[in-house]
Amino acid sequence: MRRGTRSVVRRSGLVRAVREPLEAEPVLERDVPGWTLHVACALVVAVTLLVAWSTAAPVAPVPVLACVVGGVLVAALPSGLRVLLAVGVVGGCVLVGGGASVAATLALVLLVHLAVFACATTTRVTWRMRVELAVVLDGLAGVARVQVPAQVLAVVALVVAGRDVSGDVWRVASLVGAALVAALVLPRSRD
Amino acid sequence: MTEPTPAGSAVGGDAVESDVVRDDAAGRVLPDDGPAWVRVRAATWGALAGLAMLLVGAWAGRADVAVIGAPVVVWAVWCWTARPSGDVVVEVETDASTTPGELRTAVRVSAPAGTTAVALGLRRSNRTQARALVRVRDGRREVPFVVHTVRTGPQTVAEVDSLGLGPGLASVSEPGEPAAGEALVLPGVRPLGALPLPPRLRGLTGGHDSRRPGEGGGLRDVHPYTPGDRLRRIDWRVTARRSPRLRELYVRREHALAEAVVVLVVDSRDEVGPDPRTWGGWSRPRGVDPTSLDLARTAAASLAQAFLDQGDRVGLDDLGALRRPLPPGGGRRQLDRIRNALALTRPEGDPVRRTRAPQLPSGALVVVFSTFLDDQAAHAAAQWRAAGHRVVAVDVLPTLREHLLDARERLALQLVTIARADRLAALADADVELVSWRDHPEVALAGLARRAQRRAGAGAR
């Protein structure tokens, strides 16, 4: 190793970070590394943006790439303004689109909520942090408890607004059913 | 890839906005049960965006836009109305004293009702070792953790930072007071073989043969019976061979048993690790690296146990402290006393400068544990040798890691190493026997023991 490289490596602390084993480590129950939550957050945000985009314009490689980049940016450095921007983009796409399908609307009801929850979670989680799965499941249970009436309310609102939900009845039923099952099952995971 | 530091890290994150006005002049009264938890900024902005979608959808008559934003608003309001208030308290439970290797201890978390999770940050040696987000049920949680260390002596097992998280992880507490757990880690011991002995042995009991006549030791000679000899000492075979008509009786005479007196002298004035860059004190040696004092403690404890197992008397003195030495003694309790005293030995304040080596019991074997990075320990060892003691110098400088040093640091280390080599050579010239604890000390000690086995109890050359 050349002198300059060695000096840079030594001063950057990279060698320390890579070689040094941890001196103290907690013993947790069913934990996942923090980076998996960041990846999950990126996926949720990217899918949310993609679904929102699909309501306004046809899906093409460039928008898909933009959605992925947006999801990665929000998940890598979650902050309030980035979350505001992502949700704002979703609202803008739906507003400009001039009427999303019932299935897309119900999916966005769930995805936007999940994205905000995921961003709120990842602001507390560093990449190396170990997170007990029960913490995430408790949070998802809270999301599911809100989603069950929200999905039903969304269907009612769309019907009142004059949308025809007969073509999407199975999709609607499956989304509401999934939210209901999640609300019932996730709290039981505590025991 | 470097680890990003989110604005809301585990401890002390700033990505929050407080809804508590802490200005007393404004007439606001803070809650009595502790500081109110603050909202997470990501949830706040997400809820505001949802509220905006709800309003825009209602204004534009777009139900699809309105229903997308509504659940986030409801969820955020529900989470914030259920957020707890009060402080999160953490305690670190440790044993009073333990042995190096794997220390098992626990963090006990007490949080106000409604807390769903607590973010813990474990720090050790001024470095964050691990972060964890753990679930809290009924306001209590005990999280066990394992500390891997080879360090001995008094030490902080771990410092723990904490941060409470409310329902939905949408609210967060103020950072809790850091908690620390202290423990006294006793030095471990390693098995040793044959050991050198002092030039003179003491007493009429012990584990070694004395040069004096007595009982219990090996055969000294066969001697004609004289008044006072015990009848059971008569050797009938020798008598039958030398005096067939039994005109004279012969008795077997034995050596007496004796014990050795050993004084262990630890040089606690400095504590250096294997990385010379830490010698300046700017950074601490890693927990997985034994320092010179850790090696000295282990070496002294190992020798103390080996000598005490032989029935010898062992004492302890410290070159770095002006206090009464632990007088030589025997038995299991003496070993416990020595291990405890060794664990408490550490550099204290400015190094003590002695004008004269401490006085030791006459005829004792002196074992000096030092890095010999300065002249003090070497001078003391030479003085003891000149006074007639048999002196063994144990070099406890760890194996150095030089591959990360730059040119100037290498040059400085070379100068120190040269001066140290000269010092050790001078010690050898002064008839002080040298043993390095870095590489197979049991072999070197056995070699010293063999050199002293020319006759019983003779250790000095």
XYZ file of C-alpha atoms in Angstrom:
652
model
C 0.000 0.000 0.000
C 1.412 3.339 -0.965
C 2.070 5.911 1.680
C -0.563 8.340 0.506
C -3.250 5.696 0.242
C -2.383 4.319 3.641
C -2.593 7.762 5.149
C -5.964 8.456 3.574
C -7.329 5.106 4.696
C -6.012 5.610 8.197
C -7.373 9.107 8.550
C -10.750 8.256 7.090
C -11.320 5.697 9.785
C -12.395 3.171 7.175
C -9.961 0.557 8.431
C -11.263 0.986 11.951
C -14.860 0.679 10.873
C -14.243 -2.434 8.800
C -11.799 -4.353 10.952
C -12.831 -3.582 14.479
C -15.365 -5.991 15.922
C -18.069 -4.622 18.141
C -17.167 -4.589 21.818
C -20.741 -4.425 23.043
C -23.827 -5.796 21.367
C -27.395 -6.116 22.619
C -29.267 -9.409 22.621
C -32.584 -8.712 20.881
C -35.681 -10.676 19.998
C -36.153 -11.136 16.221
C -34.338 -8.103 14.919
C -33.597 -6.788 11.452
C -30.823 -4.429 10.401
C -31.757 -0.815 9.888
C -30.791 -0.761 6.230
C -33.632 -3.160 5.411
C -36.107 -0.582 6.692
C -34.460 2.060 4.527
C -34.738 -0.243 1.508
C -38.368 -0.981 2.314
C -39.073 2.734 2.678
C -37.444 3.416 -0.686
C -39.564 0.710 -2.295
C -42.799 2.003 -0.789
C -42.091 5.593 -1.810
C -41.040 4.528 -5.324
C -44.152 2.388 -5.808
C -46.339 5.207 -4.473
C -44.841 7.673 -6.913
C -45.146 5.172 -9.745
C -48.818 4.433 -9.072
C -49.521 8.154 -8.821
C -47.726 8.784 -12.081
C -49.681 6.035 -13.789
C -52.905 7.894 -13.020
C -51.716 10.934 -14.946
C -49.538 9.639 -17.766
C -48.427 6.386 -19.318
C -45.597 4.552 -17.576
C -42.268 4.797 -19.400
C -38.684 3.986 -18.441
C -37.792 7.574 -17.602
C -40.650 8.105 -15.115
C -39.908 4.711 -13.583
C -36.284 5.715 -13.100
C -37.350 9.050 -11.657
C -39.688 7.317 -9.218
C -36.927 4.966 -8.096
C -34.509 7.852 -7.625
C -37.139 9.738 -5.678
C -37.762 6.754 -3.444
C -34.052 6.284 -2.798
C -33.563 9.965 -2.012
C -36.439 10.052 0.436
C -35.364 6.817 2.145
C -31.640 7.552 2.256
C -32.033 10.937 3.897
C -35.568 11.101 5.239
C -36.662 14.544 6.258
C -39.930 16.371 6.627
C -39.568 18.385 3.448
C -38.784 15.328 1.313
C -41.855 13.545 2.668
C -43.922 16.680 1.984
C -42.548 16.809 -1.551
C -43.262 13.128 -2.232
C -46.836 13.312 -0.945
C -47.319 16.576 -2.813
C -46.157 14.966 -6.051
C -48.637 12.144 -5.489
C -51.477 14.610 -4.920
C -50.456 16.664 -7.906
C -50.369 13.644 -10.208
C -53.814 12.480 -9.097
C -55.215 15.997 -9.401
C -53.763 16.519 -12.864
C -54.715 13.024 -13.995
C -58.360 13.888 -13.961
C -59.725 10.853 -12.221
C -57.815 7.829 -11.069
C -59.319 4.396 -11.241
C -60.914 3.041 -8.089
C -58.205 0.434 -7.610
C -55.443 3.002 -8.046
C -57.146 5.365 -5.619
C -57.516 2.698 -2.942
C -53.929 1.603 -3.485
C -52.759 5.185 -3.074
C -54.802 5.548 0.113
C -52.754 2.677 1.522
C -49.404 3.527 -0.060
C -49.313 7.194 0.950
C -50.063 6.207 4.524
C -47.385 3.525 4.442
C -44.879 5.943 2.935
C -45.415 8.532 5.678
C -45.148 5.844 8.362
C -42.004 4.394 6.765
C -40.376 7.821 6.554
C -41.263 8.592 10.173
C -39.703 5.268 11.162
C -36.517 5.626 9.156
C -35.790 9.058 10.623
C -35.168 7.187 13.903
C -33.214 4.324 12.366
C -29.588 4.422 11.247
C -28.238 1.982 8.692
C -26.474 -0.164 11.272
C -29.132 0.028 13.940
C -30.773 -3.246 14.854
C -34.534 -2.979 14.974
C -36.816 -5.438 16.689
C -39.437 -6.692 14.289
C -42.120 -6.196 16.934
C -41.604 -2.428 16.769
C -42.331 -2.404 13.041
C -45.298 -4.756 13.415
C -46.803 -2.574 16.138
C -46.542 0.432 13.849
C -48.063 -1.475 10.941
C -50.918 -2.553 13.177
C -51.657 1.109 13.884
C -51.614 1.822 10.165
C -53.969 -1.101 9.502
C -56.413 0.034 12.172
C -56.736 3.369 10.397
C -56.791 1.815 6.934
C -59.849 -0.389 7.452
C -62.321 2.500 7.880
C -60.312 4.609 5.449
C -60.705 2.089 2.648
C -64.414 1.710 3.316
C -64.786 5.478 3.484
C -62.904 5.833 0.217
C -65.229 3.397 -1.536
C -68.275 5.210 -0.181
C -66.869 8.579 -1.199
C -66.120 7.378 -4.698
C -69.613 5.915 -5.061
C -71.149 9.129 -3.821
C -69.008 11.035 -6.295
C -70.523 8.990 -9.062
C -67.769 6.515 -9.760
C -68.701 3.099 -11.078
C -67.062 0.571 -8.764
C -68.742 -2.480 -10.283
C -65.799 -3.166 -12.576
C -63.304 -3.062 -9.689
C -65.401 -4.860 -7.128
C -62.925 -7.679 -6.619
C -59.992 -5.314 -6.343
C -61.869 -3.136 -3.889
C -62.927 -6.126 -1.859
C -59.399 -7.509 -1.781
C -57.883 -4.202 -0.633
C -60.450 -3.747 2.115
C -60.073 -7.371 3.099
C -56.299 -7.088 3.222
C -56.511 -4.054 5.468
C -59.023 -5.838 7.686
C -56.856 -8.934 7.988
C -53.802 -6.823 8.758
C -55.682 -4.931 11.447
C -56.812 -8.190 13.019
C -53.597 -10.176 12.696
C -50.812 -7.688 13.385
C -51.756 -6.790 16.965
C -51.818 -10.492 17.791
C -48.174 -10.737 16.829
C -47.333 -9.113 20.170
C -47.943 -12.395 21.879
C -20.096 3.099 1.965
C -20.292 5.477 4.812
C -23.187 5.314 7.123
C -25.547 8.217 6.711
C -26.465 10.113 9.765
C -30.154 10.843 9.596
C -31.315 14.034 11.081
C -33.107 12.015 13.701
C -30.431 9.681 14.891
C -30.945 7.364 17.822
C -29.944 9.931 20.298
C -30.314 13.605 20.242
C -31.938 13.862 16.842
C -33.005 17.288 15.736
C -35.596 16.313 13.162
C -38.388 17.119 15.507
C -40.505 20.099 16.189
C -41.642 20.891 19.647
C -45.185 21.852 20.427
C -44.302 22.805 23.945
C -43.723 26.484 24.553
C -41.025 26.659 27.179
C -41.243 30.403 27.649
C -42.434 31.037 31.158
C -43.006 34.700 30.368
C -45.697 33.668 27.899
C -47.715 32.229 30.711
C -47.652 28.671 29.454
C -47.419 26.022 32.128
C -45.294 22.986 31.485
C -46.809 19.605 32.335
C -46.140 18.446 35.846
C -45.397 14.874 34.879
C -42.390 15.747 32.771
C -41.534 17.166 29.401
C -44.066 16.556 26.638
C -42.841 14.442 23.777
C -42.337 16.184 20.484
C -43.641 15.277 17.052
C -41.438 13.684 14.455
C -41.008 16.130 11.620
C -41.543 13.558 8.864
C -44.944 12.641 10.300
C -45.846 16.309 10.742
C -45.040 17.268 7.172
C -46.698 14.115 5.874
C -49.857 14.963 7.793
C -49.764 18.537 6.498
C -49.460 17.249 2.944
C -52.395 14.903 3.590
C -54.410 17.813 4.989
C -53.613 19.861 1.912
C -54.784 17.020 -0.347
C -57.975 16.746 1.697
C -58.700 20.464 1.364
C -57.768 20.656 -2.307
C -59.899 17.608 -3.062
C -62.868 19.098 -1.217
C -62.423 22.465 -2.921
C -62.044 20.945 -6.392
C -64.772 18.370 -5.858
C -62.300 15.527 -6.339
C -63.145 12.723 -3.927
C -60.221 10.602 -5.115
C -57.728 13.295 -4.058
C -59.416 13.928 -0.747
C -59.592 10.302 0.374
C -55.881 9.754 -0.295
C -54.867 12.410 2.222
C -57.467 11.691 4.891
C -55.963 8.539 6.508
C -52.584 10.180 7.096
C -54.228 13.073 8.899
C -56.349 10.754 11.043
C -53.365 8.539 11.821
C -51.139 11.468 12.781
C -53.768 13.025 15.032
C -54.421 9.658 16.682
C -50.707 9.118 17.286
C -50.189 12.582 18.707
C -53.179 12.471 21.031
C -51.851 9.232 22.501
C -48.257 10.384 22.838
C -46.747 9.953 26.284
C -45.077 12.501 28.495
C -42.311 12.049 30.995
C -38.749 10.858 30.987
C -37.239 7.609 29.835
C -34.913 6.206 32.486
C -32.263 3.596 31.766
C -30.046 1.724 34.203
C -27.137 -0.562 33.507
C -26.924 -3.598 35.733
C -23.445 -5.015 36.268
C -21.789 -7.452 38.581
C -19.496 -5.972 41.174
C -16.515 -7.971 39.980
C -16.038 -10.367 37.137
C -13.422 -11.894 34.881
C -12.342 -10.805 31.412
C -13.664 -12.328 28.220
C -17.388 -12.024 27.767
C -19.191 -9.826 30.247
C -22.950 -10.282 30.351
C -25.036 -7.474 31.675
C -28.359 -5.766 30.982
C -29.998 -2.415 30.375
C -33.210 -1.835 32.297
C -35.561 0.648 30.631
C -38.393 2.429 32.430
C -40.597 4.535 30.191
C -43.911 6.371 30.671
C -47.133 4.666 29.678
C -47.809 4.746 25.955
C -44.185 4.332 24.934
C -43.946 1.833 22.102
C -40.199 1.692 21.533
C -36.922 2.993 22.866
C -33.821 3.671 20.816
C -30.695 2.647 22.713
C -27.140 3.612 21.914
C -24.393 1.557 23.559
C -21.095 3.382 23.918
C -17.798 2.004 25.092
C -14.314 3.463 24.894
C -15.864 6.736 23.712
C -17.243 4.994 20.634
C -20.787 4.018 19.803
C -20.712 0.247 19.595
C -24.302 -0.558 18.754
C -27.687 1.031 18.307
C -30.923 -0.804 18.792
C -34.606 0.000 18.558
C -36.415 -2.174 21.077
C -40.075 -2.560 21.882
C -41.299 -1.509 25.311
C -44.305 -3.178 26.836
C -46.078 -1.738 29.883
C -43.354 0.836 30.251
C -40.630 -1.654 31.113
C -38.036 -3.595 29.231
C -34.796 -5.330 30.078
C -32.316 -5.693 27.244
C -29.360 -7.998 27.892
C -26.119 -7.228 26.153
C -22.719 -8.806 25.838
C -19.413 -6.992 26.150
C -16.369 -8.577 24.582
C -13.252 -7.347 26.309
C -9.838 -8.489 27.362
C -9.335 -5.422 29.517
C -9.001 -5.826 33.251
C -9.287 -3.491 36.194
C -11.950 -0.912 36.997
C -13.796 0.072 33.870
C -17.040 1.357 32.498
C -18.835 -1.639 31.032
C -20.976 0.517 28.779
C -22.646 3.885 28.598
C -26.201 3.853 27.336
C -28.122 6.673 25.692
C -31.857 6.417 25.274
C -34.688 8.028 23.366
C -38.354 7.104 23.729
C -40.708 6.763 20.773
C -44.452 7.140 20.984
C -47.303 5.425 19.084
C -46.647 5.055 15.377
C -43.102 6.283 16.015
C -44.603 9.710 15.333
C -43.462 11.334 18.572
C -40.186 11.280 20.401
C -38.998 12.039 23.908
C -36.146 14.210 25.038
C -32.869 12.265 25.176
C -32.653 10.487 28.518
C -29.809 10.869 30.950
C -26.980 8.567 29.853
C -26.501 5.626 32.176
C -23.227 3.864 32.829
C -22.308 0.612 34.505
C -19.041 0.194 36.358
C -17.363 -3.121 37.023
C -14.099 -4.343 38.456
C -12.724 -6.974 36.108
C -10.299 -9.248 37.907
C -7.288 -10.485 35.960
C -7.418 -14.004 34.630
C -4.677 -16.561 35.112
C -2.862 -18.859 32.712
C -1.230 -22.117 33.707
C 2.509 -22.093 34.213
C 5.003 -24.924 34.596
C 8.191 -24.951 36.633
C 9.082 -21.674 38.305
C 12.374 -20.180 39.460
C 13.039 -20.072 43.188
C 14.812 -17.569 45.401
C 18.363 -18.250 46.606
C 17.212 -18.874 50.155
C 14.202 -20.736 51.377
C 12.469 -20.149 54.672
C 10.726 -22.052 57.408
C 10.285 -25.739 58.155
C 7.253 -26.305 55.978
C 6.476 -25.733 52.368
C 6.766 -27.318 49.005
C 10.499 -27.246 48.444
C 13.471 -29.164 49.830
C 15.656 -27.101 52.093
C 19.395 -27.590 52.532
C 18.945 -28.065 56.271
C 18.346 -31.467 57.828
C 14.810 -32.128 58.865
C 11.781 -34.113 57.870
C 9.581 -34.363 54.842
C 12.120 -33.672 52.117
C 14.328 -35.897 50.003
C 17.119 -38.173 51.266
C 20.021 -36.198 52.724
C 22.350 -38.994 53.917
C 22.619 -42.197 55.927
C 24.191 -41.631 59.320
C 25.021 -43.807 62.359
C 22.333 -43.676 64.989
C 22.830 -41.064 67.656
C 20.758 -40.387 70.742
C 17.747 -38.345 69.750
C 17.176 -40.049 66.433
C 13.757 -41.560 66.067
C 13.571 -45.314 65.920
C 11.408 -45.251 62.821
C 14.272 -43.546 60.984
C 16.439 -46.659 61.267
C 17.174 -48.062 57.825
C 17.357 -51.817 58.499
C 18.665 -52.715 55.051
C 21.656 -50.413 55.335
C 22.191 -51.546 58.916
C 22.156 -55.206 57.872
C 24.609 -54.524 55.064
C 27.058 -52.399 57.029
C 26.729 -53.983 60.465
C 25.553 -57.568 60.140
C 25.947 -58.161 63.864
C 23.953 -55.065 64.730
C 26.771 -53.392 66.627
C 25.745 -50.118 65.091
C 22.444 -48.819 63.742
C 22.057 -46.537 60.757
C 19.309 -43.984 60.203
C 18.119 -42.191 57.085
C 18.260 -38.428 57.417
C 16.127 -36.167 55.194
C 16.133 -32.564 54.105
C 13.703 -30.221 55.752
C 10.903 -28.637 53.747
C 10.839 -24.910 53.206
C 8.877 -22.223 51.439
C 9.909 -19.485 49.094
C 9.077 -15.828 49.530
C 8.169 -14.101 46.299
C 7.445 -10.418 45.868
C 5.639 -9.330 42.716
C 6.353 -5.727 41.782
C 4.036 -4.165 39.213
C 5.017 -0.986 37.444
C 1.668 0.776 37.063
C 3.082 4.157 36.072
C 2.185 3.713 32.445
C -0.371 1.768 30.442
C 0.306 1.427 26.737
C -1.506 -0.539 24.073
C -0.231 -2.317 20.976
C -0.942 0.705 18.782
C 1.798 3.295 19.418
C -0.510 6.033 18.154
C -2.516 5.684 21.362
C 0.491 6.236 23.588
C 0.028 9.988 23.518
C -3.319 9.654 25.258
C -5.359 11.254 22.480
C -7.271 8.052 21.868
C -7.798 4.966 23.950
C -6.651 1.470 23.022
C -9.395 -0.738 21.653
C -11.208 -3.010 24.047
C -10.025 -6.116 22.217
C -6.371 -5.120 22.653
C -4.764 -5.918 25.988
C -2.621 -3.081 27.279
C 0.693 -3.446 29.071
C -1.084 -3.153 32.407
C -3.560 -5.869 31.410
C -0.631 -8.139 30.581
C 1.100 -7.201 33.830
C -2.029 -7.990 35.832
C -2.478 -11.336 34.087
C 1.197 -12.223 34.446
C 1.309 -11.297 38.123
C -1.915 -13.176 38.867
C -0.652 -16.253 37.018
C 2.645 -16.265 38.886
C 0.890 -15.633 42.194
C -1.405 -18.588 41.678
C 1.450 -20.853 40.579
C 3.630 -19.971 43.574
C 0.733 -20.178 46.039
C -0.189 -23.602 44.671
C 3.342 -24.702 45.550
C 2.828 -23.528 49.121
C 4.983 -20.425 48.820
C 4.349 -16.981 50.221
C 3.620 -14.213 47.752
C 3.466 -10.447 48.282
C 2.667 -7.543 45.986
C 4.102 -4.072 45.603
C 3.445 -1.254 43.160
C 6.192 0.934 41.783
C 3.670 3.543 40.742
C 2.034 4.167 44.114
C 3.409 5.216 47.480
C 1.355 2.987 49.731
C 1.906 -0.031 51.911
C 2.653 -3.146 49.926
C 0.652 -6.309 50.335
C 2.883 -8.395 52.642
C 3.825 -11.938 51.614
C 1.294 -14.545 52.580
C -0.005 -17.907 51.531
C -3.264 -19.618 50.812
C -6.332 -19.100 48.683
C -7.378 -15.886 50.349
C -3.979 -14.365 49.619
C -4.583 -15.094 45.934
C -7.934 -13.315 46.124
C -6.281 -10.351 47.838
C -3.573 -10.198 45.182
C -6.027 -10.408 42.283
C -8.181 -7.697 43.791
C -5.171 -5.467 44.441
C -3.946 -6.063 40.899
C -7.337 -5.153 39.470
C -7.263 -1.860 41.372
C -3.758 -1.043 40.175
C -3.752 1.675 37.541
C -1.858 4.831 36.621
C -2.691 7.567 39.108
C -1.739 11.157 38.454
C 1.845 12.071 37.674
C 4.314 9.171 37.709
C 5.938 8.625 41.089
C 9.699 9.148 41.122
C 11.482 7.045 43.701
C 15.004 7.802 44.809
C 15.414 4.314 46.247
C 13.870 1.003 45.398
C 11.260 -0.215 47.910
C 12.556 -2.462 50.682
C 11.723 -6.108 50.284
C 11.986 -9.143 52.567
C 15.513 -10.538 52.575
C 16.091 -13.534 50.378
C 12.902 -12.993 48.419
C 12.545 -13.673 44.737
C 11.608 -10.403 43.072
C 9.538 -10.422 39.901
C 9.232 -7.009 38.225
C 6.490 -6.452 35.631
C 7.163 -3.418 33.478
C 7.344 -2.141 29.930
C 10.836 -0.738 30.663
C 10.046 2.299 28.561
C 11.923 4.408 31.116
C 14.743 3.872 33.588
C 12.810 3.738 36.854
C 11.842 0.076 36.896
C 15.207 -0.987 35.480
C 17.060 0.959 38.191
C 14.933 -0.602 40.910
C 15.537 -4.086 39.518
C 19.285 -3.505 39.388
C 19.281 -2.226 42.979
C 17.435 -5.284 44.200
C 19.850 -7.552 42.357
C 22.800 -5.707 43.858
C 21.240 -6.230 47.297
C 21.359 -9.999 46.750
C 17.844 -10.755 45.595
C 17.214 -12.961 42.654
C 15.359 -10.691 40.231
C 13.262 -11.714 37.254
C 12.176 -8.897 34.942
C 9.000 -9.650 33.013
C 8.598 -7.524 29.905
C 4.886 -6.799 29.453
C 5.048 -4.507 26.442
C 2.403 -5.829 23.987
C 3.308 -6.853 20.462
C 3.315 -3.561 18.602
C 1.324 -2.804 15.469
C 3.509 -0.677 13.255
C 1.874 -1.074 9.860
C -0.367 1.950 10.213
C 2.359 4.335 11.385
C 3.614 7.065 9.117
C 7.298 7.819 8.613
C 7.672 10.211 11.538
C 5.834 7.912 13.910
C 8.002 5.016 12.786
C 11.149 7.022 13.456
C 9.928 8.001 16.919
C 9.080 4.398 17.699
C 12.503 3.253 16.522
C 14.186 5.690 18.915
C 12.069 4.466 21.797
C 12.743 0.845 20.860
C 16.508 1.382 20.687
C 16.575 3.035 24.119
C 14.481 0.203 25.515
C 16.752 -2.462 24.027
C 19.760 -0.759 25.626
C 17.938 -0.707 28.937
C 17.140 -4.414 28.777
C 20.750 -5.204 27.822
C 21.941 -3.245 30.845
C 19.560 -5.254 33.003
C 20.984 -8.494 31.657
C 24.479 -7.213 32.427
C 23.321 -6.507 35.975
C 22.440 -10.218 36.310
C 18.702 -9.647 36.138
C 16.927 -12.472 34.333
C 14.573 -11.400 31.549
C 11.293 -12.992 30.511
C 9.007 -11.661 27.801
C 5.311 -12.206 28.421
C 4.582 -11.840 24.710
C 5.911 -15.213 23.608
C 5.582 -18.391 25.680
C 6.539 -17.124 29.140
C 6.024 -20.582 30.637
C 8.968 -21.891 28.566
C 11.236 -19.065 29.651
C 10.236 -19.488 33.309
C 10.858 -23.233 33.119
C 14.308 -22.490 31.699
C 15.066 -20.235 34.631
C 13.815 -22.930 37.003
C 16.130 -25.566 35.484
C 19.139 -23.294 35.863
C 18.501 -23.185 39.584
C 18.140 -26.925 40.131
C 21.793 -27.669 40.709
C 21.005 -28.112 44.359
C 17.955 -27.737 46.447
C 17.047 -24.183 47.260
C 19.881 -22.678 45.233
C 18.523 -20.149 42.825
C 21.191 -17.475 42.597
C 24.016 -17.849 40.200
